[in-house]
């Protein structure tokens, strides 16, 4: 497996297991299977509603001798209801308890969006607070404090634009080590990738397969299906690989780690094996031609009437 090296020498496997949309009841088996197959990177979040089950599977795998804790890269995220600086450590401690570990490898601010205290999922625009009421720089300082306290080894962000990253730096914060965003050939975000490379912010791709199981609300009638794209399928055939493997290899060739979700054993194995697929510069050029700014996880949940957030402001586009 290829790794992303952090400045302190820690190494994050470039392919991990995504757990968003993995239902409680199936995620435990998927995590056990993944660890047995050789996955050493699990991507989690409390809002996925399955973190305790991921923790159970990890504990079982450790007890069975499949892995040691130190062999597995564990990422989780700070939900939008816990941006207040005093809420960050309790939120992280809840995740640690659910995952049954004493530290995370990577802890990310999940969204640059703030909910009113007590709101887990907003039902109206009144459930949000504007960023001005709880600045990202203040939340980031609390993230730095939990890292310095040893509760997580690295900190980063998710769904952050270049402008928001620059805002953190301008406020005097340390540079986030990772930005986890939606990235696939239909949403290539070349400027964000280039900015990350120039500033040492590693990018992780969520929904690297185009998230075909995303909630129906986000499907968009007639939207092209990335895993069925003729260029992707053609390259898969040429290489004796699968379309998913082409998509994951594309990400790795850009230096972007990826966290494909699956609960299907054959697909778990297939996705992990994508690290061995070599794409030519010609293949990469063909895939570069597929970009169409198709953001599936567009954040529209955060922009109901009366919300202080807009899509333009969220992505700074
Ligand atoms: P399943 O979990 O039922 O195996 P993303 O990571 O982009 O969010 O995509 C996850 C979706 O892609 C899930 O529906 C998952 O199905 C499916 N999937 C994962 N791996 C593969 C694969 N190798 N081939 C086809 N579909 C896959």
Coordinates of C-alpha atoms and ligand atoms in Angstrom, one line a residue:
X1 CA 0.0 0.0 0.0
X2 CA 1.2 3.5 -0.8
X3 CA 1.2 5.9 2.2
X4 CA 1.0 9.7 2.6
X5 CA 3.9 10.7 4.9
X6 CA 3.2 13.4 7.5
X7 CA 6.0 15.7 8.6
X8 CA 6.4 13.9 12.0
X9 CA 7.0 10.6 10.2
X10 CA 3.5 9.2 10.6
X11 CA 2.2 7.4 7.5
X12 CA -1.4 7.3 6.4
X13 CA -2.5 4.5 3.9
X14 CA -3.6 6.2 0.7
X15 CA -6.7 3.9 0.4
X16 CA -9.0 3.7 3.4
X17 CA -12.5 2.4 4.1
X18 CA -15.3 4.9 4.0
X19 CA -18.1 4.3 6.4
X20 CA -20.7 7.0 5.4
X21 CA -23.9 5.3 4.4
X22 CA -22.8 1.9 5.8
X23 CA -25.9 1.0 7.9
X24 CA -25.6 -0.1 11.4
X25 CA -25.9 -3.9 11.2
X26 CA -23.7 -4.1 8.1
X27 CA -20.8 -1.8 9.0
X28 CA -19.4 -4.2 11.7
X29 CA -19.1 -7.1 9.1
X30 CA -17.6 -4.7 6.5
X31 CA -15.0 -3.4 8.9
X32 CA -14.0 -6.9 10.1
X33 CA -13.8 -8.0 6.5
X34 CA -11.8 -5.0 5.4
X35 CA -9.3 -5.4 8.2
X36 CA -8.9 -9.1 7.3
X37 CA -8.3 -8.1 3.7
X38 CA -5.6 -5.7 4.7
X39 CA -7.3 -2.3 5.0
X40 CA -5.4 -0.2 7.6
X41 CA -7.3 3.1 7.3
X42 CA -10.9 3.6 8.5
X43 CA -12.7 6.9 7.9
X44 CA -15.5 7.6 10.4
X45 CA -17.7 10.3 11.8
X46 CA -20.2 10.5 14.6
X47 CA -22.9 11.8 12.2
X48 CA -22.7 8.5 10.2
X49 CA -24.5 7.0 13.1
X50 CA -22.4 3.9 13.2
X51 CA -19.2 4.9 15.0
X52 CA -19.9 2.6 18.0
X53 CA -20.3 -0.4 15.7
X54 CA -17.0 0.5 13.9
X55 CA -15.4 0.6 17.3
X56 CA -16.9 -2.8 18.1
X57 CA -15.5 -4.3 14.9
X58 CA -12.1 -2.8 15.5
X59 CA -12.0 -4.1 19.1
X60 CA -13.0 -7.6 17.8
X61 CA -10.3 -7.5 15.2
X62 CA -7.7 -6.5 17.8
X63 CA -8.9 -9.2 20.2
X64 CA -8.7 -11.8 17.3
X65 CA -5.1 -10.7 16.5
X66 CA -6.0 -9.5 13.0
X67 CA -4.5 -6.0 13.7
X68 CA -3.0 -4.0 16.5
X69 CA -4.4 -0.5 17.2
X70 CA -1.1 1.1 16.1
X71 CA -1.5 -0.6 12.7
X72 CA -4.8 1.1 11.9
X73 CA -5.1 4.7 10.8
X74 CA -8.3 6.1 12.4
X75 CA -9.9 9.3 11.1
X76 CA -13.0 10.9 12.6
X77 CA -14.7 14.3 12.5
X78 CA -16.1 17.1 14.6
X79 CA -19.8 17.5 13.9
X80 CA -21.4 20.9 13.2
X81 CA -23.1 21.0 16.6
X82 CA -19.7 21.1 18.4
X83 CA -17.8 24.0 16.9
X84 CA -17.9 26.0 20.1
X85 CA -14.3 25.8 21.5
X86 CA -15.5 24.3 24.8
X87 CA -17.5 21.6 22.9
X88 CA -14.6 20.2 20.8
X89 CA -12.9 18.1 23.4
X90 CA -16.1 16.5 24.8
X91 CA -17.1 15.7 21.2
X92 CA -13.8 14.1 20.5
X93 CA -13.9 12.1 23.8
X94 CA -17.4 10.7 22.8
X95 CA -15.9 9.5 19.5
X96 CA -12.9 8.0 21.2
X97 CA -15.3 6.2 23.6
X98 CA -17.4 4.9 20.7
X99 CA -14.3 3.8 18.8
X100 CA -12.9 2.3 22.0
X101 CA -9.5 4.0 21.5
X102 CA -7.5 6.5 23.4
X103 CA -6.5 8.7 20.5
X104 CA -7.4 9.3 16.8
X105 CA -4.8 9.5 14.1
X106 CA -6.7 12.3 12.3
X107 CA -9.5 14.6 13.5
X108 CA -11.2 16.9 11.0
X109 CA -13.7 19.7 11.2
X110 CA -16.5 18.1 9.2
X111 CA -18.1 21.2 7.6
X112 CA -17.5 24.9 7.8
X113 CA -21.0 25.3 9.1
X114 CA -22.2 25.9 12.7
X115 CA -25.5 24.6 14.2
X116 CA -27.1 26.2 17.2
X117 CA -26.2 24.4 20.5
X118 CA -28.4 21.3 20.9
X119 CA -29.2 20.9 17.1
X120 CA -27.9 17.6 15.8
X121 CA -29.6 17.9 12.4
X122 CA -31.2 21.2 11.3
X123 CA -34.9 21.4 10.5
X124 CA -35.1 25.0 9.5
X125 CA -32.9 28.0 8.8
X126 CA -33.3 29.0 12.5
X127 CA -31.2 26.0 13.5
X128 CA -27.9 27.6 12.2
X129 CA -25.5 30.1 13.6
X130 CA -23.5 32.2 11.2
X131 CA -19.7 31.7 11.1
X132 CA -19.3 35.1 12.6
X133 CA -20.9 33.8 15.8
X134 CA -18.4 31.0 16.1
X135 CA -15.4 31.7 13.8
X136 CA -13.7 28.8 12.2
X137 CA -10.4 30.1 13.6
X138 CA -11.7 29.6 17.2
X139 CA -12.8 26.1 16.5
X140 CA -9.4 25.5 14.8
X141 CA -7.6 26.7 18.0
X142 CA -9.6 24.1 20.0
X143 CA -8.6 21.4 17.5
X144 CA -5.0 22.4 18.0
X145 CA -5.5 22.1 21.7
X146 CA -6.9 18.5 21.6
X147 CA -4.0 17.6 19.3
X148 CA -1.5 19.1 21.7
X149 CA -3.2 17.2 24.6
X150 CA -2.5 13.9 22.7
X151 CA -6.1 13.0 21.9
X152 CA -5.4 13.0 18.2
X153 CA -2.1 12.9 16.3
X154 CA -3.1 15.1 13.4
X155 CA -5.8 17.7 12.6
X156 CA -7.5 18.9 9.5
X157 CA -10.7 20.0 7.9
X158 CA -13.3 18.8 5.4
X159 CA -15.3 20.5 2.8
X160 CA -13.1 23.6 3.0
X161 CA -12.5 25.9 0.1
X162 CA -9.1 27.6 -0.6
X163 CA -10.6 30.8 0.8
X164 CA -11.5 29.2 4.1
X165 CA -8.1 27.5 4.4
X166 CA -6.5 30.9 3.7
X167 CA -8.7 32.4 6.4
X168 CA -7.4 30.0 9.0
X169 CA -3.8 30.8 8.0
X170 CA -4.5 34.5 8.0
X171 CA -5.9 34.2 11.6
X172 CA -2.5 32.8 12.7
X173 CA -3.5 29.1 12.9
X174 CA -1.3 26.2 11.9
X175 CA -1.9 24.8 8.5
X176 CA -4.5 21.9 8.4
X177 CA -2.6 18.8 7.5
X178 CA -5.6 17.3 5.5
X179 CA -8.6 18.6 3.7
X180 CA -11.2 15.9 2.9
X181 CA -13.4 16.8 0.0
X182 CA -15.5 15.3 -2.7
X183 CA -13.2 14.4 -5.6
X184 CA -13.7 12.2 -8.6
X185 CA -13.3 12.6 -12.4
X186 CA -16.7 14.5 -12.6
X187 CA -15.5 16.9 -9.9
X188 CA -11.7 17.3 -10.2
X189 CA -11.2 20.6 -8.4
X190 CA -7.8 21.3 -9.9
X191 CA -7.3 24.6 -8.1
X192 CA -8.0 23.1 -4.7
X193 CA -5.6 20.2 -5.5
X194 CA -2.8 22.6 -6.7
X195 CA -3.3 24.9 -3.6
X196 CA -3.0 21.8 -1.3
X197 CA 0.2 20.7 -3.0
X198 CA 1.7 24.1 -2.8
X199 CA 0.8 24.5 0.9
X200 CA 1.4 21.0 2.2
X201 CA -2.3 20.3 2.7
X202 CA -2.9 16.7 1.8
X203 CA -6.3 16.0 0.1
X204 CA -8.5 13.0 0.7
X205 CA -11.2 12.2 -1.7
X206 CA -14.6 11.3 -0.4
X207 CA -17.2 9.8 -2.7
X208 CA -14.3 8.7 -5.0
X209 CA -16.7 6.4 -6.9
X210 CA -19.3 9.1 -7.4
X211 CA -21.3 7.9 -4.4
X212 CA -23.9 5.9 -6.4
X213 CA -25.7 5.2 -3.1
X214 CA -26.0 8.8 -2.1
X215 CA -29.4 9.8 -0.7
X216 CA -32.1 10.1 -3.4
X217 CA -32.4 13.8 -2.7
X218 CA -28.9 14.2 -4.1
X219 CA -29.3 11.9 -7.1
X220 CA -30.5 14.4 -9.7
X221 CA -32.6 12.7 -12.4
X222 CA -30.6 11.6 -15.4
X223 CA -27.3 12.6 -13.8
X224 CA -24.5 10.5 -15.5
X225 CA -23.2 7.6 -13.4
X226 CA -19.5 7.8 -13.0
X227 CA -19.0 4.0 -12.6
X228 CA -20.7 3.6 -16.0
X229 CA -18.9 6.4 -17.8
X230 CA -17.7 5.1 -21.2
X231 CA -14.2 6.5 -20.8
X232 CA -13.8 4.9 -17.3
X233 CA -15.2 1.6 -18.5
X234 CA -13.0 1.6 -21.6
X235 CA -9.8 2.1 -19.6
X236 CA -11.0 -0.6 -17.2
X237 CA -11.3 -3.0 -20.1
X238 CA -7.9 -2.1 -21.5
X239 CA -6.2 -2.7 -18.2
X240 CA -8.2 -5.8 -17.2
X241 CA -9.4 -3.8 -14.2
X242 CA -12.8 -2.7 -13.0
X243 CA -14.2 0.8 -13.3
X244 CA -13.9 1.4 -9.6
X245 CA -10.2 0.5 -9.7
X246 CA -9.7 3.0 -12.5
X247 CA -11.3 5.7 -10.4
X248 CA -9.3 4.9 -7.3
X249 CA -6.0 4.6 -9.3
X250 CA -6.8 8.0 -10.9
X251 CA -7.0 9.5 -7.4
X252 CA -3.7 7.9 -6.2
X253 CA -1.9 9.1 -9.4
X254 CA -2.9 12.7 -8.4
X255 CA -1.4 12.2 -4.9
X256 CA -4.9 12.2 -3.4
X257 CA -5.9 9.5 -0.9
X258 CA -9.3 8.0 -1.3
X259 CA -11.9 6.4 1.1
X260 CA -14.3 4.3 -1.1
X261 CA -17.2 2.9 0.9
X262 CA -18.3 -0.7 0.4
X263 CA -20.1 -3.3 2.5
X264 CA -19.5 -6.0 -0.1
X265 CA -16.5 -8.3 0.4
X266 CA -15.6 -8.7 -3.3
X267 CA -15.7 -4.9 -3.8
X268 CA -13.7 -4.3 -0.7
X269 CA -10.9 -6.6 -2.1
X270 CA -11.2 -5.0 -5.5
X271 CA -10.9 -1.5 -4.2
X272 CA -7.9 -2.2 -2.1
X273 CA -6.2 -3.9 -5.1
X274 CA -6.6 -0.6 -7.1
X275 CA -3.3 0.6 -5.6
X276 CA -1.5 -1.8 -8.0
X277 CA -3.1 -0.4 -11.1
X278 CA -0.8 1.8 -13.2
X279 CA -2.4 4.4 -15.4
X280 CA -0.4 6.0 -18.3
X281 CA -0.2 9.7 -18.8
X282 CA -2.6 9.2 -21.8
X283 CA -5.1 7.5 -19.4
X284 CA -4.8 10.4 -17.0
X285 CA -5.4 12.9 -19.8
X286 CA -8.5 11.0 -20.9
X287 CA -9.8 11.0 -17.4
X288 CA -9.0 14.7 -17.0
X289 CA -11.3 15.4 -19.9
X290 CA -14.3 14.1 -17.9
X291 CA -14.5 17.1 -15.4
X292 CA -18.0 18.6 -15.2
X293 CA -18.1 20.2 -11.8
X294 CA -20.7 17.7 -10.7
X295 CA -20.7 18.2 -6.9
X296 CA -23.0 15.5 -5.5
X297 CA -22.7 16.4 -1.9
X298 CA -23.4 20.1 -2.5
X299 CA -24.2 21.2 1.0
X300 CA -27.8 22.2 0.2
X301 CA -28.9 20.8 3.5
X302 CA -27.2 23.8 5.1
X303 CA -29.0 26.4 3.0
X304 CA -32.7 26.2 3.7
X305 CA -34.7 29.5 3.8
X306 CA -33.5 31.6 6.7
X307 CA -30.1 29.9 7.0
X308 CA -27.1 32.3 7.1
X309 CA -25.3 29.9 4.6
X310 CA -25.6 29.9 0.8
X311 CA -24.1 27.5 -1.7
X312 CA -21.9 30.3 -3.2
X313 CA -20.6 31.2 0.3
X314 CA -20.1 27.6 1.3
X315 CA -17.8 26.7 -1.6
X316 CA -16.6 30.3 -2.2
X317 CA -17.5 29.9 -5.8
Ligands
LIG1 P1 -21.8 -1.4 -1.6 O1 -21.4 -0.7 -0.4 O2 -23.1 -1.9 -1.6 O3 -20.7 -2.4 -2.0 P2 -18.5 6.1 -2.7 O4 -17.3 5.5 -2.0 O5 -18.1 7.0 -3.9 O6 -19.4 6.8 -1.8 O7 -19.3 4.9 -3.3 C1 -19.9 4.0 -2.5 C2 -20.9 3.2 -3.4 O8 -20.2 2.5 -4.4 C3 -21.7 2.1 -2.6 O9 -23.0 2.0 -3.2 C4 -20.9 0.9 -2.9 O10 -21.8 -0.3 -2.8 C5 -20.4 1.1 -4.3 N1 -19.2 0.4 -4.6 C6 -18.1 0.3 -3.8 N2 -17.1 -0.3 -4.4 C7 -17.5 -0.7 -5.6 C8 -17.0 -1.4 -6.7 N3 -15.7 -1.9 -6.6 N4 -17.7 -1.5 -7.8 C9 -19.0 -1.0 -7.9 N5 -19.6 -0.4 -6.9 C10 -18.9 -0.2 -5.7

